[in-house]
Coordinates of C-alpha atoms and ligand atoms in Angstrom, one line a residue:
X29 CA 32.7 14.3 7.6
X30 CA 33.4 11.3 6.3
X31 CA 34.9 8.3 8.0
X32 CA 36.2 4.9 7.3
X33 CA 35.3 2.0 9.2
X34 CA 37.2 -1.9 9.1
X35 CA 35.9 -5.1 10.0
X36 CA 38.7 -7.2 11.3
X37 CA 37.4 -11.0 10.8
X38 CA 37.1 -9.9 7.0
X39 CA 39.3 -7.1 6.4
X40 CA 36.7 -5.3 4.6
X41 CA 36.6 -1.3 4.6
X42 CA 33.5 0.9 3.8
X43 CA 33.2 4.6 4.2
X44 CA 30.6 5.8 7.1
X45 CA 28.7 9.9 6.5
X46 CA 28.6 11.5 9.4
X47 CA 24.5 11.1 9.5
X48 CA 25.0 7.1 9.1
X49 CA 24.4 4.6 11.8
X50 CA 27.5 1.8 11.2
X51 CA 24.7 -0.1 9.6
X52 CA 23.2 1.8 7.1
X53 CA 26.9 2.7 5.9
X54 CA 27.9 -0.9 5.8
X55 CA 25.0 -1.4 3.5
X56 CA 25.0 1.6 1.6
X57 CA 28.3 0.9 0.2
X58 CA 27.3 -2.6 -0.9
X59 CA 29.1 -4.5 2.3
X60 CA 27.2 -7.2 3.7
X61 CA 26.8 -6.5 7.4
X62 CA 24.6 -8.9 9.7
X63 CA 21.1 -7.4 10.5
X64 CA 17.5 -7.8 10.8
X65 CA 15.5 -5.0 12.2
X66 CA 17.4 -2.1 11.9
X67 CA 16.1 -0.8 14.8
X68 CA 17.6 -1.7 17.9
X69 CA 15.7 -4.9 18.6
X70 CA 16.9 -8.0 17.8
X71 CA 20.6 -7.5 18.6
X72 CA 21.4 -9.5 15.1
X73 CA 24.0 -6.0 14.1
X74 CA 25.7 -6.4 17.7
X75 CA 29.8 -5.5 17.0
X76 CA 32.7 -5.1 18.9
X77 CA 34.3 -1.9 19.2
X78 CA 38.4 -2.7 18.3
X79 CA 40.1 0.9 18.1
X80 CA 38.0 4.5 17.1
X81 CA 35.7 6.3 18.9
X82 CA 32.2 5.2 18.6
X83 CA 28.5 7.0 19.7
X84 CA 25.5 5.1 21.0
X85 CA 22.0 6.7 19.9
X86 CA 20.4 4.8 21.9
X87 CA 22.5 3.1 24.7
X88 CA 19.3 1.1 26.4
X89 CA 18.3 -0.3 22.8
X90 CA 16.5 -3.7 23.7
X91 CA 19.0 -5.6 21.5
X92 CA 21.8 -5.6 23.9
X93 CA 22.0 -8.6 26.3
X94 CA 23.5 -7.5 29.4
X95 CA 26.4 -9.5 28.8
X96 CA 26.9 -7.5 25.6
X97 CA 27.1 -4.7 27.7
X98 CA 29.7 -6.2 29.9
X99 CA 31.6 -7.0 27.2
X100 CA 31.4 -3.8 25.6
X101 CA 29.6 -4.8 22.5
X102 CA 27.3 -2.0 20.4
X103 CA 24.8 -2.0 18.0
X104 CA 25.8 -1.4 14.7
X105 CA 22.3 0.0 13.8
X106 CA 22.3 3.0 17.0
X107 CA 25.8 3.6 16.8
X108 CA 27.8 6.3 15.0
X109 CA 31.3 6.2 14.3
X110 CA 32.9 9.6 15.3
X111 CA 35.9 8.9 12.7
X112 CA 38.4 6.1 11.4
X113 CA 38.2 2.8 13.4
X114 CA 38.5 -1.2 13.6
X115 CA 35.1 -3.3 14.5
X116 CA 34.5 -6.8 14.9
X117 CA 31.3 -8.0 13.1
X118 CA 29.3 -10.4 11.2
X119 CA 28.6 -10.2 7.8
X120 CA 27.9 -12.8 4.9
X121 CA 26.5 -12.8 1.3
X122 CA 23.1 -13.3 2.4
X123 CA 23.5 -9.4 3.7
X124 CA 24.6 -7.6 0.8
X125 CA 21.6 -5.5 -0.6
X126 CA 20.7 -6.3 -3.8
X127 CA 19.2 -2.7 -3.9
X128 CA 21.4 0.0 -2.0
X129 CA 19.5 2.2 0.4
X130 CA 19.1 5.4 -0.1
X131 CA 17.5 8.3 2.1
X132 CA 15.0 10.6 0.2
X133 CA 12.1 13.2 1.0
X134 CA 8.7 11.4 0.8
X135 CA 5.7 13.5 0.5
X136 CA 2.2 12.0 1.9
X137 CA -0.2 12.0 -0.8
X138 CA -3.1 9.9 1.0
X139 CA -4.2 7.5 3.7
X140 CA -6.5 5.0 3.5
X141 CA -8.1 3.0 6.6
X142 CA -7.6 -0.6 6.8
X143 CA -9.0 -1.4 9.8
X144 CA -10.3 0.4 13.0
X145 CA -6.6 0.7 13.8
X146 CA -4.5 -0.1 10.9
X147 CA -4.2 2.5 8.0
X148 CA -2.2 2.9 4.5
X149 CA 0.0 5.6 4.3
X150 CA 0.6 6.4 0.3
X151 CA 4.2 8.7 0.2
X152 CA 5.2 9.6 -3.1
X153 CA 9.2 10.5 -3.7
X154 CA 11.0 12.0 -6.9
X155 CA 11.7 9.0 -9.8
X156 CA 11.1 5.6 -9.5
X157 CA 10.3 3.5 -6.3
X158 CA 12.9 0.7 -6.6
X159 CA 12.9 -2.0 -4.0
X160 CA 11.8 -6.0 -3.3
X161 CA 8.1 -7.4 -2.2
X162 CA 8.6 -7.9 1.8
X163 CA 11.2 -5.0 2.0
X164 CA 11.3 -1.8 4.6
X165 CA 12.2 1.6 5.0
X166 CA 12.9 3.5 7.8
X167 CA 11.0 6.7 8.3
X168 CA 12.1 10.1 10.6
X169 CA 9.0 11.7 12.1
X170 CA 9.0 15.2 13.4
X171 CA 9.5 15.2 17.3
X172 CA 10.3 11.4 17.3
X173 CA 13.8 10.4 19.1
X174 CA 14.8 7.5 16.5
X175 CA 13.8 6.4 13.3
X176 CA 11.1 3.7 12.8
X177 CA 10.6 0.7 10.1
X178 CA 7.6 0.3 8.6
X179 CA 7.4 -2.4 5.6
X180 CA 6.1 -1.8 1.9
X181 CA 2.7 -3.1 1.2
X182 CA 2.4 -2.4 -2.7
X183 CA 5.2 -3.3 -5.2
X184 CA 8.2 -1.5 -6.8
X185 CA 6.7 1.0 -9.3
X186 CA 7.9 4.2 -12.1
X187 CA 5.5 6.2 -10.5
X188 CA 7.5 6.8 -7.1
X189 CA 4.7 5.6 -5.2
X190 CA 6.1 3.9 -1.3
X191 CA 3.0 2.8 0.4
X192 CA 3.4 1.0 4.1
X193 CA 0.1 -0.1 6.5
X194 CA 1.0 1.1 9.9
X195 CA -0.7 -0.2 13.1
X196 CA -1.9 2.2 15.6
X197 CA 0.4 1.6 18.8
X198 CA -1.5 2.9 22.6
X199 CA 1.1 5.3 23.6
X200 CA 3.1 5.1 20.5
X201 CA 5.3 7.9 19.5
X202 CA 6.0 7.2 16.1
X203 CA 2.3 6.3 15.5
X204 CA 1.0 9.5 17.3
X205 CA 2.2 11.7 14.6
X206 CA 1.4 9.7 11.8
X207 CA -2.0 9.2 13.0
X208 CA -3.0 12.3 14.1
X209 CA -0.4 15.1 13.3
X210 CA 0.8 14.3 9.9
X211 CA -1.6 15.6 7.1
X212 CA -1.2 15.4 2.9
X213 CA 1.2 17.1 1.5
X214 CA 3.8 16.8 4.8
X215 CA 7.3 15.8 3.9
X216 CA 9.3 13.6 6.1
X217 CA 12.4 12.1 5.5
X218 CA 12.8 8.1 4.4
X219 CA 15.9 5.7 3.9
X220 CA 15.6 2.6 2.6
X221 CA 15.2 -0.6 0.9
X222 CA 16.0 -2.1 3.6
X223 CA 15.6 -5.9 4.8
X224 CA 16.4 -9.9 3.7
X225 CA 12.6 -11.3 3.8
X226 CA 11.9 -10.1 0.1
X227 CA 10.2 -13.0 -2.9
X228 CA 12.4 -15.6 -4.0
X229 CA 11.6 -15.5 -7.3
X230 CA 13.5 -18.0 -8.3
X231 CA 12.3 -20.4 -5.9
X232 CA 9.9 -23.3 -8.1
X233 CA 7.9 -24.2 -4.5
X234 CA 4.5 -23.2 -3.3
X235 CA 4.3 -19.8 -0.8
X236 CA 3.2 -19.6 2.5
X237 CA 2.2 -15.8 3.8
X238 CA 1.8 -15.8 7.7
X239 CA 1.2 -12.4 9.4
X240 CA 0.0 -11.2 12.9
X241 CA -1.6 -7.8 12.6
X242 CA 0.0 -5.1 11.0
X243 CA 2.4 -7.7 9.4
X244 CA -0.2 -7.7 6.8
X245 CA 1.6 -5.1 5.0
X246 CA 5.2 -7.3 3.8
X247 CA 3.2 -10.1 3.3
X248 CA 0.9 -8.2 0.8
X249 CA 3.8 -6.8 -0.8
X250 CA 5.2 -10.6 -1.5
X251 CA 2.0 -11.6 -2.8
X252 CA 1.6 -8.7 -5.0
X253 CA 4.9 -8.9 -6.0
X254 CA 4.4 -12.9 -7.4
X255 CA 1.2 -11.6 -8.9
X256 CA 2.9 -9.1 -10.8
X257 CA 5.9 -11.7 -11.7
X258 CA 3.6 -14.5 -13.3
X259 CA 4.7 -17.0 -10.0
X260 CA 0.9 -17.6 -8.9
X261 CA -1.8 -19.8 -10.7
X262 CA -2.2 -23.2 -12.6
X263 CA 0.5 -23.0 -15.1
X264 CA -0.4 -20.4 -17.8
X265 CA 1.1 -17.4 -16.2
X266 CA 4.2 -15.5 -17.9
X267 CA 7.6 -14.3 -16.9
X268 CA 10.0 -15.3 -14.5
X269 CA 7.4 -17.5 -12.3
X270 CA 5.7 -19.6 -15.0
X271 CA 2.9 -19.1 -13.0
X272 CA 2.3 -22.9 -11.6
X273 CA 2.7 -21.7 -7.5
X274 CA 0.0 -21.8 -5.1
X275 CA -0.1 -19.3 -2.2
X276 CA -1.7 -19.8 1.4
X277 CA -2.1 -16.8 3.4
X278 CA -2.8 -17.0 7.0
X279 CA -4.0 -13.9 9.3
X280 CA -3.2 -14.0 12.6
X281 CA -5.8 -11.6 14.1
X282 CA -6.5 -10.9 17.9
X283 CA -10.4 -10.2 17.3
X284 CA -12.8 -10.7 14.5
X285 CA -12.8 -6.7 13.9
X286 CA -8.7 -7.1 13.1
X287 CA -9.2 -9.1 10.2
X288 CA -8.0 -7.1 6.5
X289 CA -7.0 -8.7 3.5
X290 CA -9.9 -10.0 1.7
X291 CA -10.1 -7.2 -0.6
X292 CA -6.8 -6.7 -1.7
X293 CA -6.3 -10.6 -2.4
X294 CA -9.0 -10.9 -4.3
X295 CA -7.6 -8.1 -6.9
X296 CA -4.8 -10.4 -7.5
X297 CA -5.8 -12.5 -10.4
X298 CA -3.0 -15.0 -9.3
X299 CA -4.2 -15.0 -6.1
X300 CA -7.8 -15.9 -7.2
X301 CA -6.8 -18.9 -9.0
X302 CA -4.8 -20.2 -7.2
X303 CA -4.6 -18.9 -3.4
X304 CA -6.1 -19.3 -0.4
X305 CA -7.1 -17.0 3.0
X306 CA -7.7 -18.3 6.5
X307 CA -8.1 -15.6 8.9
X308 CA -7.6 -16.9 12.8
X309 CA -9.1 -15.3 15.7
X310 CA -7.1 -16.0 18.8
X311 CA -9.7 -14.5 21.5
X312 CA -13.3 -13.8 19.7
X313 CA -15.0 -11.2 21.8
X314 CA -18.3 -11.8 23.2
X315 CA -20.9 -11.3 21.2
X316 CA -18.6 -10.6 17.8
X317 CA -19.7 -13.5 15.0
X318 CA -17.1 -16.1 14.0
X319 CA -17.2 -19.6 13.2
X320 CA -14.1 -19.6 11.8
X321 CA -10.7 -21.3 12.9
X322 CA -9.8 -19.5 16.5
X323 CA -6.1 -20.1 18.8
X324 CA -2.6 -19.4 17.3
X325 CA -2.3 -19.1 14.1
X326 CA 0.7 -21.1 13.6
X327 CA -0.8 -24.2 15.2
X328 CA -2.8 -24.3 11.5
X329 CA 0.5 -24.2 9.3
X330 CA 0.7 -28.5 9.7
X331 CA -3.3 -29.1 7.9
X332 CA -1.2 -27.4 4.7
X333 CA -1.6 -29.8 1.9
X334 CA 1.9 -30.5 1.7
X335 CA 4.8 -31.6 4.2
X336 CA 5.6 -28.0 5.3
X337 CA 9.4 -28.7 4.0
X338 CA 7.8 -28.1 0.3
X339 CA 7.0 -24.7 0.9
X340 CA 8.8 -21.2 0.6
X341 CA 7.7 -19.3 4.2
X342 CA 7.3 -15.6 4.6
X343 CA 5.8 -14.3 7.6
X344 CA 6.1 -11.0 10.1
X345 CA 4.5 -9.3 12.7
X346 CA 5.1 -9.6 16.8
X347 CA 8.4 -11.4 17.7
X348 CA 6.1 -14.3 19.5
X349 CA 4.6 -15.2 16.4
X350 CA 7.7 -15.0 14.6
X351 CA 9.4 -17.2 17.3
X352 CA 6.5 -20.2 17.6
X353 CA 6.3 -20.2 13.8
X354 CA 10.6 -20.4 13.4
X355 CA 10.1 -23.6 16.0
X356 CA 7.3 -25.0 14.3
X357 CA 9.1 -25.4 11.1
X358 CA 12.6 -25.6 11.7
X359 CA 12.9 -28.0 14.7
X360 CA 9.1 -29.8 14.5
X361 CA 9.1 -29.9 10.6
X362 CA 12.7 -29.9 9.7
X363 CA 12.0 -26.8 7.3
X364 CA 15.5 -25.9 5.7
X365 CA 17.1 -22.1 6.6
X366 CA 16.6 -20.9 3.2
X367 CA 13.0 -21.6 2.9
X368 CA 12.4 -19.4 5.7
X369 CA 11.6 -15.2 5.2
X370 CA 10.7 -13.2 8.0
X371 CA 10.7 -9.9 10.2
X372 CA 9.9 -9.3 13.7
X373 CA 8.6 -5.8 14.3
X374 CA 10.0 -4.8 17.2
Ligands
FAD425 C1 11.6 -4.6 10.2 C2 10.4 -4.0 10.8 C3 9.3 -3.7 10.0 C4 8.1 -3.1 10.6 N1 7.1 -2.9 9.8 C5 5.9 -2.4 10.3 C6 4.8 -2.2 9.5 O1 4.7 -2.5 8.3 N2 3.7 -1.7 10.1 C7 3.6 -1.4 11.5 O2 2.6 -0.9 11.9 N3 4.7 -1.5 12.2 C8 5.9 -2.0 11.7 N4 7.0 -2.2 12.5 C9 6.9 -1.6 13.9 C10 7.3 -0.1 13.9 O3 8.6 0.1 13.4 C11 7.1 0.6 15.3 O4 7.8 -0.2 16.2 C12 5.7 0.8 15.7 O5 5.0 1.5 14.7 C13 5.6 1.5 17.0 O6 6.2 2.7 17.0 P1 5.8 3.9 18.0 O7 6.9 4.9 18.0 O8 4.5 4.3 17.7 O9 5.8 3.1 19.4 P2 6.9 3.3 20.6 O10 6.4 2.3 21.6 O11 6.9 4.7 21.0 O12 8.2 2.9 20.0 C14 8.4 1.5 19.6 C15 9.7 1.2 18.8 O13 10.4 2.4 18.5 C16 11.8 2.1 18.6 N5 12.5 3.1 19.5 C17 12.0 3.4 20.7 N6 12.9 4.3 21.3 C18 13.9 4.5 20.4 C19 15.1 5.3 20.4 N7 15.4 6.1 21.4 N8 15.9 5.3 19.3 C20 15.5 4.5 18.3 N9 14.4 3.7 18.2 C21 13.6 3.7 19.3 C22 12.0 0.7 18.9 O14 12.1 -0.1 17.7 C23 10.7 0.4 19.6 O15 10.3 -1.0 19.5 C24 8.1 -2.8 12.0 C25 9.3 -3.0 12.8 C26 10.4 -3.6 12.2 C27 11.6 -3.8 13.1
FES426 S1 19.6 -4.9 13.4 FE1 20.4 -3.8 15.0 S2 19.3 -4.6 16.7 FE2 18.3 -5.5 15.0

């Protein structure tokens, strides 16, 4: 059944499925609704319910303050609407997707680990995989109450190819299956591009990739994706970039074993002119060998070569990080908005 849903600040109307969360209508029909994580966390999507009947999928979702709840307030992205109704929500420009999700049947056609706990997941869909360096997609696993985001680490492609690096989570039910129940040639069902923190590639400044753990995989995604656009090098490259960026990369990794990256960057041409990797350790175990830079990772973001207000930011991984890092450069080093790209994984 179909529904149609209108937001009363704007007096803007887009059509809901049945199947849709508030949020992934909004955004399938090209309507700019405020959001971040798609997934109950951040509480960016939060809406008040005006006149319709709505459903929470997950009442207890982490995103709602309680004084949300005591005003009544839902989350657009765990809440269906059960027919026509009136919310009040946020939405701007900066929302609209410039790709509209879609949901589709992925098939796994290989893994590859990473890292004693981190692993690629290659899915392969029917036509072209069509989405922007830093973007997500949410995935529905057999048995698992809720969907779950997991970020593209390779690049849009013809060859339908959607590959993601997924951390293993203790006690994780999303992880569980993927880990140790699904096997090649499993279908599961996907929706997506999702997400804001994609390449600017129109931006002329230098990038800076931060990511904690299994953020690794957005942020390889951005700095594939300015490989394959010409952005990275000393000024010979081609295309859109004109290739005269540098890149930084930072890893944020709790223990020397966590550290990944190496490999990949170094088959990015752009990236081996003109880039450079610092891994951080914040607690080297006994015993493991590192003379490297050790604490938070952020706390190296000011030895850049430049003011920090020069460069285009993209970083993701544990809200933490993503929290000292928005501080660091917004209030410390007067880093504009815009500048700033990121995702929490919540
Ligand atoms: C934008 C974004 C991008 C992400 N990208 C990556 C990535 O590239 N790689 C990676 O390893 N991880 C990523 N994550 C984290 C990932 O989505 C999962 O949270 C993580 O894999 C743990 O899932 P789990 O089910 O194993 O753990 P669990 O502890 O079982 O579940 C954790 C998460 O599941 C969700 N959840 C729990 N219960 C419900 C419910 N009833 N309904 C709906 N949702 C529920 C919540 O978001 C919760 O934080 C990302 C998260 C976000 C928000
Ligand atoms: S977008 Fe809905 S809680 Fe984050």
């Amino acid at each position: 059944m179909m529904s149609s849903l209108t937001n009363e600040k704007d007096g803007a109307t887009f059509t809901c499925e049945s199947e849709d969360t508030i949020l992934r209508a909004a955004l399938r029909s090209g309507y700019g609704m405020a959001y971040e994580c798609n997934a109950g966390g951040c509480g960016a999507c939060a809406f008040d319910p005006v006149s319709g009947e709505f459903e929470s999928l997950w009442p207890d979702a982490p995103g709602l303050s309680p004084r949300d709840l005591r005003k009544g307030r839902m989350l657009a992205c765990q809440t269906r609407a059960k027919g026509d109704g009136v919310i009040r929500c946020s939405s701007a420009a900066d929302y609209v997707p410039p790709i509209r999700p879609a949901r589709r049947r992925l098939t796994l056609v290989g893994t590859r680990q990473v890292t004693h706990d981190m692993r690629e997941f290659r899915f392969k869909g029917e036509g072209a995989a069509n989405f922007l360096p830093g973007q997500y997609m949410l995935l529905d696993l057999p048995g698992v109450k809720g969907s779950r985001a997991y970020s593209f680490s390779n690049i849009a492609n013809d060859a339908g190819e959607w590959h993601v690096i997924i951390r293993r989570v203790k006690d994780g039910s999303a992880t569980r299956v993927l880990f140790d129940e699904l096997r090649e040639g499993d279908v599961i069902d996907a929706d997506g591009p999702y997400g804001t923190a994609y390449l600017q590639t129109e931006s002329p400044r230098d990038i800076v990739c931060v990511a904690g753990g299994s953020g690794f995989a957005p942020v390889l995604s951005v700095l594939r994706g300015a490989d394959a656009a010409g952005m990275l090098g000393q000024g010979q490259g081609q295309g859109q970039g004109q290739g005269a960026r540098k890149a930084h990369f930072l890893f944020g990794a709790r223990h020397v074993r966590d550290i990944c990256g190496a490999e990949e960057l170094a088959a990015l041409s752009g990236f081996a002119a003109a880039g450079q990797f610092m891994p951080v350790v914040s607690e080297p175990d006994e015993g493991e060998a590192w003379d490297g830079p050790t604490g938070f990772v952020h706390t190296y973001l000011p030895g850049l070569p430049r003011p920090l207000a020069e460069y285009e930011f993209y970083f993701a991984g544990p809200p933490p990080m993503s929290q000292a890092i928005q501080e660091l450069l917004m209030i410390e080093h007067k880093v504009p908005f815009g500048q700033i790209h990121f995702d929490r994984f919540f």
